[in-house]
Coordinates of C-alpha atoms and ligand atoms in Angstrom, one line a residue:
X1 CA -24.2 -18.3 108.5
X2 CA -25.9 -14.7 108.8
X3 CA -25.8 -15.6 112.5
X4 CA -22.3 -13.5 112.8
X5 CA -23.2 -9.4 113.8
X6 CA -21.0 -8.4 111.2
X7 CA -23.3 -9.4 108.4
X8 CA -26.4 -6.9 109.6
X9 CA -24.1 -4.1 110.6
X10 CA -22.5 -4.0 107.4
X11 CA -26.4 -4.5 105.9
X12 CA -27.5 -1.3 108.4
X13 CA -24.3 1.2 107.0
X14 CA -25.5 0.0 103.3
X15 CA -29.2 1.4 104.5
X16 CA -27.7 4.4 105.7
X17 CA -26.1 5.4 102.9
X18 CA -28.5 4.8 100.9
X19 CA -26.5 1.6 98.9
X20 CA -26.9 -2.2 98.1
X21 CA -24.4 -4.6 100.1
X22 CA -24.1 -8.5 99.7
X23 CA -22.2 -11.4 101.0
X24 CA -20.5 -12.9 97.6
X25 CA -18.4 -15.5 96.3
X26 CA -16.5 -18.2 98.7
X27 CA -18.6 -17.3 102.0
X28 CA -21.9 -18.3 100.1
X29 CA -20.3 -21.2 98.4
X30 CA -18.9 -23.1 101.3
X31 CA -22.2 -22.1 103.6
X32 CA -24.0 -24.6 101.7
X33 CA -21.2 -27.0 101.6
X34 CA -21.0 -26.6 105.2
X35 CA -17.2 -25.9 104.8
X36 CA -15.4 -23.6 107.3
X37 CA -14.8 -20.2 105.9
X38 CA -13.6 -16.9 107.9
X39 CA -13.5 -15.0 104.9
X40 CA -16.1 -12.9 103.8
X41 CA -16.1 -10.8 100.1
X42 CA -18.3 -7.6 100.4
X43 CA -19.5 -6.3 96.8
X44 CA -21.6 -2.8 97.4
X45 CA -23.2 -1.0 94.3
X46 CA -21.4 1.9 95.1
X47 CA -18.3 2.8 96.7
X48 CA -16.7 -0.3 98.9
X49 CA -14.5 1.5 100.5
X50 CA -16.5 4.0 102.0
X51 CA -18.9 1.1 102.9
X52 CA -16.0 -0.8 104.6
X53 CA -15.0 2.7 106.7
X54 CA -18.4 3.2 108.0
X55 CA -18.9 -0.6 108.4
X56 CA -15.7 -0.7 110.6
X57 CA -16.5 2.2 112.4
X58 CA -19.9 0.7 113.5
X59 CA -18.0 -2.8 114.2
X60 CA -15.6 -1.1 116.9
X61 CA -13.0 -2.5 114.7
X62 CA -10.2 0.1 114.6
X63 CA -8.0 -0.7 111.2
X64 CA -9.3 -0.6 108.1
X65 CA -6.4 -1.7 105.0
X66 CA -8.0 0.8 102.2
X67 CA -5.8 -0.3 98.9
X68 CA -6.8 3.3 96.5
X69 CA -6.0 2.3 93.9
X70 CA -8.2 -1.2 93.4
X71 CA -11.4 0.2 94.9
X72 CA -10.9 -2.2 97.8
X73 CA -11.1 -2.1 101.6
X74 CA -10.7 -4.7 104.4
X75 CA -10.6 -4.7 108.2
X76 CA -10.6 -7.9 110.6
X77 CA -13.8 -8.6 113.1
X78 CA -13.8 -10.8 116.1
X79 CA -16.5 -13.3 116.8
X80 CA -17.2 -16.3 118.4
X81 CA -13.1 -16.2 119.2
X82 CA -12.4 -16.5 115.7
X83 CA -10.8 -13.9 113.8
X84 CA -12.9 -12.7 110.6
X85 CA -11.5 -11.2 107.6
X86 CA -13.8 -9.1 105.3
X87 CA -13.3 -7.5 102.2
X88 CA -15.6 -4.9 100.2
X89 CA -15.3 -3.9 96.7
X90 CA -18.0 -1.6 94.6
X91 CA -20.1 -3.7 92.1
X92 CA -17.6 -3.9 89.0
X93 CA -18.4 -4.4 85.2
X94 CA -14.9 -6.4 84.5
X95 CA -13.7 -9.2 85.3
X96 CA -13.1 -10.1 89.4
X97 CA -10.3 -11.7 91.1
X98 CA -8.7 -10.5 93.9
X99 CA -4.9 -10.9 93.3
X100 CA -5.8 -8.4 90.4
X101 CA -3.5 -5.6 90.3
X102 CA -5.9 -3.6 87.7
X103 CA -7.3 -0.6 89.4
X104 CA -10.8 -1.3 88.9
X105 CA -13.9 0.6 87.9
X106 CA -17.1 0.8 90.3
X107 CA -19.8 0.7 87.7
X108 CA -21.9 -2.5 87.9
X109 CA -24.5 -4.0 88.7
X110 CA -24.5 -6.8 91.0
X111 CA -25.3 -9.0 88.0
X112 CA -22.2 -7.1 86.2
X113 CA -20.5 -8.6 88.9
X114 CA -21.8 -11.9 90.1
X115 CA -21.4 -12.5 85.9
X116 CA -17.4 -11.9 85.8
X117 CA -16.5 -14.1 88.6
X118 CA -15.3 -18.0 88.3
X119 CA -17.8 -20.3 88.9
X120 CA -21.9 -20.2 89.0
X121 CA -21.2 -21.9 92.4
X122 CA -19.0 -18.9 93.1
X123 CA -20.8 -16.3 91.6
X124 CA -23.8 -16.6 94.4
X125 CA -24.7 -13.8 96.8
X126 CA -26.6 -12.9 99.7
X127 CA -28.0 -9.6 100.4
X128 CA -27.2 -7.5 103.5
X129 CA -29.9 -4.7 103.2
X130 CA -32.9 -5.2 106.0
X131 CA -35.2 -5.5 103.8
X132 CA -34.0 -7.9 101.8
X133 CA -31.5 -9.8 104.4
X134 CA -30.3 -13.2 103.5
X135 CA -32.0 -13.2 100.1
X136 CA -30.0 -15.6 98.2
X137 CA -29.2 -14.2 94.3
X138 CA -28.3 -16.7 92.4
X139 CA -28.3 -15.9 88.6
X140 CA -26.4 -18.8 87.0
X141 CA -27.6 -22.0 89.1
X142 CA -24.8 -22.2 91.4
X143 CA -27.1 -23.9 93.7
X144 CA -28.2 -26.4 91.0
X145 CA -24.7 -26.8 90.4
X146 CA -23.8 -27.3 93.8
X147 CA -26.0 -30.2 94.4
X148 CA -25.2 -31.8 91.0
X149 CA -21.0 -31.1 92.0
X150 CA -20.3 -29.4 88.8
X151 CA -18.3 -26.7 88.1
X152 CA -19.4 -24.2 85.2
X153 CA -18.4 -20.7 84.2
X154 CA -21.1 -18.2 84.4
X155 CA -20.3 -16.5 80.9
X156 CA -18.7 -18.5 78.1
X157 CA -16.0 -20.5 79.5
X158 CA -13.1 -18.8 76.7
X159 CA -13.9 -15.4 78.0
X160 CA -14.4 -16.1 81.6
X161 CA -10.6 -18.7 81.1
X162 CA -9.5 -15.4 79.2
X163 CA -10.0 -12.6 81.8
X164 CA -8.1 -14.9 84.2
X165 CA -6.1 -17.9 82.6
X166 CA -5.6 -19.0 86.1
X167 CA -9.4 -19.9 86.4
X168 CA -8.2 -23.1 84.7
X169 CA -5.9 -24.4 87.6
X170 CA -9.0 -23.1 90.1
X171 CA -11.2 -25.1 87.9
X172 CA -9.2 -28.3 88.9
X173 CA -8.4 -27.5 91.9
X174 CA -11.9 -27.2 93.2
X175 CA -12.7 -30.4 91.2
X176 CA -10.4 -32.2 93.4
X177 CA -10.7 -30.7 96.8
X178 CA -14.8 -30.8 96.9
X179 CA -14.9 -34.0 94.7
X180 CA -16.5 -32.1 91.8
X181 CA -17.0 -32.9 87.4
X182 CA -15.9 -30.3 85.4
X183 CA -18.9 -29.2 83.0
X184 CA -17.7 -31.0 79.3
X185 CA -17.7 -27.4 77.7
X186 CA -15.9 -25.9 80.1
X187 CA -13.1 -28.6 80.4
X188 CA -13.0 -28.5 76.5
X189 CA -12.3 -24.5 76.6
X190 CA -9.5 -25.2 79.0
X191 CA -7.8 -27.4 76.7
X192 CA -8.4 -24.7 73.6
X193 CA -6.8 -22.1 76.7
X194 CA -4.4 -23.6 78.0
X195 CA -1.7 -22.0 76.8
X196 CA -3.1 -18.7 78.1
X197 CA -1.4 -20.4 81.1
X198 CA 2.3 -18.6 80.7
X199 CA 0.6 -15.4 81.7
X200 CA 0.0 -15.9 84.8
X201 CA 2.4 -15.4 87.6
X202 CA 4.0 -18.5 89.0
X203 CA 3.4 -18.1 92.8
X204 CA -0.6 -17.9 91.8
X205 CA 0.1 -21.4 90.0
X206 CA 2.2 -22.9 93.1
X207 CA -0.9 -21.7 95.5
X208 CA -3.5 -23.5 93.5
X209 CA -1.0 -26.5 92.6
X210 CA -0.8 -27.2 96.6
X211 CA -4.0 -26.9 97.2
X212 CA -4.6 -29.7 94.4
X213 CA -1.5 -31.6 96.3
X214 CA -3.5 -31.1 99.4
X215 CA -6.7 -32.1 98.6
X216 CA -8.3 -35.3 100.2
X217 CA -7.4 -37.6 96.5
X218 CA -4.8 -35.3 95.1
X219 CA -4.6 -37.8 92.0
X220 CA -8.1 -36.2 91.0
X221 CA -6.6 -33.1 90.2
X222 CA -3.0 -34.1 88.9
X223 CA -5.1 -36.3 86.3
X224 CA -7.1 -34.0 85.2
X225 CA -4.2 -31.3 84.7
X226 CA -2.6 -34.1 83.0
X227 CA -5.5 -34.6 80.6
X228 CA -6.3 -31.0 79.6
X229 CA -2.6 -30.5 78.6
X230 CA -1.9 -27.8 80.8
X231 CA 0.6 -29.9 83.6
X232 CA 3.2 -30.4 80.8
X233 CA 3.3 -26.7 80.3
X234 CA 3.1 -25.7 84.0
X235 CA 5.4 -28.6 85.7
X236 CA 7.4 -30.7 82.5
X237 CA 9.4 -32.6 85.1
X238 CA 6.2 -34.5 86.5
X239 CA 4.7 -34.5 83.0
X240 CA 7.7 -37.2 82.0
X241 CA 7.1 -39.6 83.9
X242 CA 3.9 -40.5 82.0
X243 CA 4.1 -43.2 79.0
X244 CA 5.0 -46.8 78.7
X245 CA 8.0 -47.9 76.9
X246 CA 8.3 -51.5 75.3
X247 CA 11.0 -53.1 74.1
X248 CA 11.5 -57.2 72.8
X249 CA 7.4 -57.2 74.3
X250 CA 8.5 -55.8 77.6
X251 CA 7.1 -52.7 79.0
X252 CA 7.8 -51.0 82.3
X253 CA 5.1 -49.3 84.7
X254 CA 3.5 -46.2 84.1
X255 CA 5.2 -43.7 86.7
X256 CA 2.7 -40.8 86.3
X257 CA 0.1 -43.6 87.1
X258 CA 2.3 -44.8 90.1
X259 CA 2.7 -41.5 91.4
X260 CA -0.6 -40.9 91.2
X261 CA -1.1 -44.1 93.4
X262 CA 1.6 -43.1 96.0
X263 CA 0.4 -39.6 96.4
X264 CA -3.6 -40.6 97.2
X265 CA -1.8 -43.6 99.6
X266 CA 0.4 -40.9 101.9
X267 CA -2.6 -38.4 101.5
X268 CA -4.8 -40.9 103.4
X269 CA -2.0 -41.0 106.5
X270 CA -0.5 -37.1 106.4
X271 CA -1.6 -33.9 105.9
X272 CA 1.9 -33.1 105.4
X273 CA 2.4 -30.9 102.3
X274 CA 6.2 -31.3 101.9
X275 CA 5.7 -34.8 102.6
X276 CA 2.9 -35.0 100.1
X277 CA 5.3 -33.0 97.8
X278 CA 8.4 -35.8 98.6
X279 CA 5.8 -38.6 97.4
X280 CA 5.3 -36.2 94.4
X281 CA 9.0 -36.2 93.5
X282 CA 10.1 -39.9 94.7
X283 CA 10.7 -40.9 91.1
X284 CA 11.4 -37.9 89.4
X285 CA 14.2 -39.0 88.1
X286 CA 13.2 -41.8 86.4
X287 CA 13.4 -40.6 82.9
X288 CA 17.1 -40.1 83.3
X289 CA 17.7 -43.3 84.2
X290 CA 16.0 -45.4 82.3
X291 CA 17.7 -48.6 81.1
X292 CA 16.5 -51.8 79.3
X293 CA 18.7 -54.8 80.0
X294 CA 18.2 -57.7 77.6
X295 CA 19.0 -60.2 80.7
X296 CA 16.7 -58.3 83.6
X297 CA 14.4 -55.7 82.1
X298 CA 14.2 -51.9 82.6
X299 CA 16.0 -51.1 85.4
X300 CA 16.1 -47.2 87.1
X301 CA 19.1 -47.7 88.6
X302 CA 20.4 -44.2 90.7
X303 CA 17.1 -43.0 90.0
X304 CA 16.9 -41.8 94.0
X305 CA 19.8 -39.7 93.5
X306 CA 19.1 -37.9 90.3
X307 CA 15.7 -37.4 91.4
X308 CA 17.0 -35.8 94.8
X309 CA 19.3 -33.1 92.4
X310 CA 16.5 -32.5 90.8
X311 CA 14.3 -31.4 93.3
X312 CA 15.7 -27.9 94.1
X313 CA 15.5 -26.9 90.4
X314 CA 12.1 -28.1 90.5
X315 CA 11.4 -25.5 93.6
X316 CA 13.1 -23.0 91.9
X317 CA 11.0 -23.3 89.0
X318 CA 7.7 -23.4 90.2
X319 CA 8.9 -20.6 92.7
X320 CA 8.2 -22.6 96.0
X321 CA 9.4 -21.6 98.8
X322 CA 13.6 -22.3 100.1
X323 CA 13.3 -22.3 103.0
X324 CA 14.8 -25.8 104.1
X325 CA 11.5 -27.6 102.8
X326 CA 13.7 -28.2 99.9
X327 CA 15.8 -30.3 101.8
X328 CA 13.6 -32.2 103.1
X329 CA 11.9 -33.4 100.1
X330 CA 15.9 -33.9 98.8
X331 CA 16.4 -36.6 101.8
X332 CA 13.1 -38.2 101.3
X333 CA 13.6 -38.6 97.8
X334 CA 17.0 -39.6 98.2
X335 CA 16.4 -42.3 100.6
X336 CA 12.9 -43.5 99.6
X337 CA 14.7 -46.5 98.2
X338 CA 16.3 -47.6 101.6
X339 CA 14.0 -48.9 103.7
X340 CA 12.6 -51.5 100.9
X341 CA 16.0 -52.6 100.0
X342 CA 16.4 -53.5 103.5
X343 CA 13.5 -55.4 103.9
X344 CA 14.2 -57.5 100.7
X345 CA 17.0 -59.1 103.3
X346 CA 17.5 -59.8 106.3
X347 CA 16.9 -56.5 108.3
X348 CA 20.5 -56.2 110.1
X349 CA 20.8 -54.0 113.2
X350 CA 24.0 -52.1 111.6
X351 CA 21.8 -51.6 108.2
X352 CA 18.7 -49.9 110.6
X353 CA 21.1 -47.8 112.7
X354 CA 22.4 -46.6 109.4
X355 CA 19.1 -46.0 108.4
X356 CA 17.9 -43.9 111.1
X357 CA 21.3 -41.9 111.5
X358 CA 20.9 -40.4 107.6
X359 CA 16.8 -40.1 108.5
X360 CA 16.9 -38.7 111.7
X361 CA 13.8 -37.0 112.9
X362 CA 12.2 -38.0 109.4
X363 CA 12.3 -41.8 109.8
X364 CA 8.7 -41.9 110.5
X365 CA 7.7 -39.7 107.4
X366 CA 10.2 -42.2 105.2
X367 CA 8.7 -44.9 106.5
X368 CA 5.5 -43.7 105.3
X369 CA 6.4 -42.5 101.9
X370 CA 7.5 -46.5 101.4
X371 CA 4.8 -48.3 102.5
X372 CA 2.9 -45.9 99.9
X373 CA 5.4 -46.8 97.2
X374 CA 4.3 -50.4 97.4
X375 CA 1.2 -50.1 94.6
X376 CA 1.5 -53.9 93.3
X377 CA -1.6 -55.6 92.7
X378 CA -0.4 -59.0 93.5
X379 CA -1.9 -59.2 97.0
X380 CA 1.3 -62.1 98.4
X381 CA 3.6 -59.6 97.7
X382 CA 2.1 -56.6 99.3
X383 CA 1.9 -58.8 102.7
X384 CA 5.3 -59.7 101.8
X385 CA 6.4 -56.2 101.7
X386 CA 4.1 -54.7 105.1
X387 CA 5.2 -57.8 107.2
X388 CA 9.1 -57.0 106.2
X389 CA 8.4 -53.0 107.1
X390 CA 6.4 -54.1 110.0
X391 CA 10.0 -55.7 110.7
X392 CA 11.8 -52.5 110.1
X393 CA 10.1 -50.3 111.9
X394 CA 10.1 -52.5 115.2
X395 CA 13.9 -53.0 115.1
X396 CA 14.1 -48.8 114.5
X397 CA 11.7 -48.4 117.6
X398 CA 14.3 -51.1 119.3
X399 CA 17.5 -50.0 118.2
X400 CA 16.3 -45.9 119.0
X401 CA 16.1 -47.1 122.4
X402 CA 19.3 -49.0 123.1
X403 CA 21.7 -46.6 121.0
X404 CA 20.3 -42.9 120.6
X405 CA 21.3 -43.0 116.8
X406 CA 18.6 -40.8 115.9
X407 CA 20.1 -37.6 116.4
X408 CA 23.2 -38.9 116.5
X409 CA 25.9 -36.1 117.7
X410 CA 30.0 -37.8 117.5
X411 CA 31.0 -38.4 121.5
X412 CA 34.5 -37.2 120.1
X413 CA 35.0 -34.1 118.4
X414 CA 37.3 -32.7 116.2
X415 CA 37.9 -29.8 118.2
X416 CA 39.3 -32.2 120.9
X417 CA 40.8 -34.7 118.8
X418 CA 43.1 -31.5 117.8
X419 CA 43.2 -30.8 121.2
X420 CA 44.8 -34.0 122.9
X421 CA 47.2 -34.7 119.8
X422 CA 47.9 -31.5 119.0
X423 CA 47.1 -31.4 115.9
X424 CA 45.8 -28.7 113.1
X425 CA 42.4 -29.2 111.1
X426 CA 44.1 -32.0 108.9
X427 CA 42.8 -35.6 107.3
X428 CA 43.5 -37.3 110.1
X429 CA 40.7 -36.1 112.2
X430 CA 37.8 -37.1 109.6
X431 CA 39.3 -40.8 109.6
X432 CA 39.0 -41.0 113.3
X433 CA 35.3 -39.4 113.2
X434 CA 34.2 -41.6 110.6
X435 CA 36.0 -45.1 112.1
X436 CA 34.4 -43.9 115.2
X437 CA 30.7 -43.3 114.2
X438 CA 31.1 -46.5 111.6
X439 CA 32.0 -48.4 115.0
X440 CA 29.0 -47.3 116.8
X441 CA 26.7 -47.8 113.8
X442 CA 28.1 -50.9 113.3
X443 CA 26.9 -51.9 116.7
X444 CA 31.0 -52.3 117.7
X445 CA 31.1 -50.0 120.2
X446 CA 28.0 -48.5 122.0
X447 CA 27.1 -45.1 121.5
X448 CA 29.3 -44.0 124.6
X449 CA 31.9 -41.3 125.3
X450 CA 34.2 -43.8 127.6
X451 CA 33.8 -46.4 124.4
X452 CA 34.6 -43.8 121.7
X453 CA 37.4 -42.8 123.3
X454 CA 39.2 -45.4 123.7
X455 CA 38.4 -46.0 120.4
X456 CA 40.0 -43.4 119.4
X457 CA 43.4 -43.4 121.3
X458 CA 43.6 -46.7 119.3
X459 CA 43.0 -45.5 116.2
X460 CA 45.6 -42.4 116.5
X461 CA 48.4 -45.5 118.0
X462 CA 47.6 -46.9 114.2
X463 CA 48.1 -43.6 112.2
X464 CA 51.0 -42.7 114.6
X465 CA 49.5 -40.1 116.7
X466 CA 50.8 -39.1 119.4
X467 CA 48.8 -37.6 122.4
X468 CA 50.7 -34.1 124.2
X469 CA 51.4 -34.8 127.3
X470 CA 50.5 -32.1 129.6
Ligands
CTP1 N1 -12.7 -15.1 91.9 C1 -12.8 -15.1 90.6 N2 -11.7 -15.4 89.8 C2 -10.5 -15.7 90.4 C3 -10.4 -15.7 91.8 C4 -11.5 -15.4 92.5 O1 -13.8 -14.9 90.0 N3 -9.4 -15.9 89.7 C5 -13.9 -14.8 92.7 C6 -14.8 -15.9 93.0 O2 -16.1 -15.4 93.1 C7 -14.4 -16.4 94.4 C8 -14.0 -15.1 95.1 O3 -13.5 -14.3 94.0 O4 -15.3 -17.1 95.1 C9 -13.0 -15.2 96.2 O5 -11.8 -15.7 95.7 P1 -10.7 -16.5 96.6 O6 -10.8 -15.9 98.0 O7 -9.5 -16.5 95.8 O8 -11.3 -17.9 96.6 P2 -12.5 -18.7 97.3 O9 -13.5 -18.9 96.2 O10 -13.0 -18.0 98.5 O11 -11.8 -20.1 97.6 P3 -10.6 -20.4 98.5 O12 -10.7 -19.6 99.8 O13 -10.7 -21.9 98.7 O14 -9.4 -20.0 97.7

């Protein structure tokens, strides 16, 4: 890791001026999980800044981002064609995060420092300074910790969840993207915190809540946020679906528990986020729509469509991103249903060209949200189920081939219906649109302009239309 130049010209300024400089946090941390990292947090027992100016000056690297007020500097560094980002802060006695918009006071010690962070496996550093390059301090066993996977505050977990309530959702998060336990007492303390939650900005909790969603078993984390009380608080909606409801000795499934399913099953094919988020949301709207039927059971019927409302609220709540994600997730959810229902019967050409004319370009991301929905333990029916989307997914492969449906565009347009009947924007036009594409969908007309025309000459005859003559 010390490999990069960076590290002992950043050591040789320290020398110079007569300071102490280490490598901290993350960069230390993921050298000995042999993760990439490009990031690299500079503490100095003394002034940062001035450290970062001469450090960058020495570098060749000409910008250097000096934020005042926080104590903080940071300039980029090229190496090995990969662009490096490092970041130097004096030694502080509070608490550190980086988001933090506290100004900050330099008056620590490195232990001051390494004690207010995170985790011990965070809290490790390695010293820049020739004489003691690449010694590794390591106050609170992060390397223990490391090899045993645990994650444990350095101080008491209530004061280090205190200073930083957020340290909670980190706490979970890292437990499911490295595959970690969370240390009994400190998972204990985030239940007694939890609350301490509402203070904390809700783009911070959408940043660590996808990287939980994007994590290699995102279930891991969604449990565990579950269990220490703090996902009903942070994301209600999700929080519903959990519980089992009985009534005359019949219960339903749990849909927390076959969410959870879902989402490890489509994290194992994409690393799509929105799509992860779409498997997320597929039955959101359950709770609303729960019925129980004395003759067939608890049914969910419509639960596609209120889901699909919901999501945007659901965005808008956790502050993600609108960006036309949104809509995405809105069509997945909407149609997750579809492709299943079609396979129960006999998969028709007109029901697959529907199918791929409302999914478009997302057909193959729907596909894969369904095959994930299927989480039945009876092993007949699963086959049952894969064979019949096996089925589905040929005919769509087929049927794209022949007809063009996927990005289907209307070989007659309104414009020119108004055109050759002359005709203002009136009713008549979307019933000829809609008789038209119906037709082709329907496989009774191909997906031609001659065709469609025709078509719709025929059509205006009916309505008594008249064409202009020219
Ligand atoms: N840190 C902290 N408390 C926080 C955030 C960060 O103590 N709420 C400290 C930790 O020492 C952490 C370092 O700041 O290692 C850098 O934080 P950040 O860049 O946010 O995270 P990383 O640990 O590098 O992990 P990742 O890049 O995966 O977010």
């Amino acid at each position: 890791m010390l490999d990069n130049p960076i590290y002992k010209i950043i050591g040789g300024e320290a020398d110079r001026m007569g300071v102490k400089a280490y490598a901290v946090g993350g960069v230390v941390r993921d050298y000995f999980l042999q993760r990439p990292c490009t990031d690299i947090d500079v503490v100095c027992v003394g002034s940062g800044i001035e450290l970062a100016k001469a450090s960058a000056k020495a570098a060749g690297s000409a910008k250097v981002s000096v934020y005042q007020n926080f104590g903080t500097a940071a300039f980029g560094y090229k190496h090995d064609g990969i662009d490096w980002q490092i970041e130097f802060v004096g030694a502080r006695k509070e608490s550190y995060r980086r988001e933090s918009r506290k100004p900050i006071v330099e008056d620590g010690t490195l232990e001051d420092d390494q004690q207010r962070r995170d985790f011990t496996i965070n809290a490790m550093a390695f010293s820049l300074n020739e004489e003691t390059f690449g010694e590794l301090l390591d106050p609170f066993g992060g390397i223990r910790d490391l090899n045993e996977g645990l994650l444990r505050t350095p101080l008491d977990p209530d004061v280090t969840f205190s200073d930083d309530p957020l340290r909670m959702m980190r706490a979970i998060r890292f437990a499911s993207q490295l595959g970690f336990r969370i240390e009994e007492k400190t998972f204990e303390a985030i239940g007694r915190n939890k609350e301490r939650i509402e203070i904390v900005s809700k783009e911070r909790i959408a940043t660590e809540l996808n990287k939980i969603i994007m994590s290699p078993r995102p279930s891991v984390g969604l449990k565990l946020l579950e269990l220490s009380g703090l996902l009903k608080l942070i994301f209600p909606e999700l929080s519903k679906l959990k519980g089992i409801e009985t009534v005359s000795g019949r219960g339903h499934k749990d849909n927390f528990y076959h969410t959870m399913e879902v989402m490890d099953h489509v994290a194992e094919k994409s690393d799509n986020l929105w799509l992860r988020w779409a498997a997320l949301l597929h039955d959101i709207g359950k709770p609303y729509t729960k019925r129980y039927d004395e003759r067939i059971g608890w049914t969910f019927h419509g639960h596609e469509a209120k889901g699909s409302h919901m999501v945007k609220r659901i965005f808008k709540s956790l502050h993600l991103p609108l960006n036309g994600k949104e809509r995405y997730v809105e069509k997945l959810v909407m149609l997750h249903m579809r492709p299943i229902i079609l396979s129960e019967d006999i998969v028709t050409d007109s029901a697959v060209r529907r199918l791929l004319f409302e999914a478009g370009d997302d057909i193959d991301d729907l596909m894969t949200l369904c095959e994930a929905d299927i989480t039945s333990k009876n092993e007949v029916k699963v086959k049952r189920f894969m064979d019949n989307f096996a089925t589905v997914r040929r005919k769509l492969v087929e049927l794209e081939e022949k007809d063009r449906i996927r990005n289907f565009q209307p070989p007659v347009g309104g414009e020119e219906i108004m055109r050759i009947f002359g005709i203002p924007p009136c009713h008549e036009i979307g019933i000829i649109k809609e008789r038209i594409k119906d037709a082709i969908l329907d496989g009774k007309i191909p997906n031609d302009r001659e065709e469609a025309l025709k078509m719709m000459y025929e059509i205006a005859a009916e309505i008594g239309l008249k064409p202009v003559s020219n």
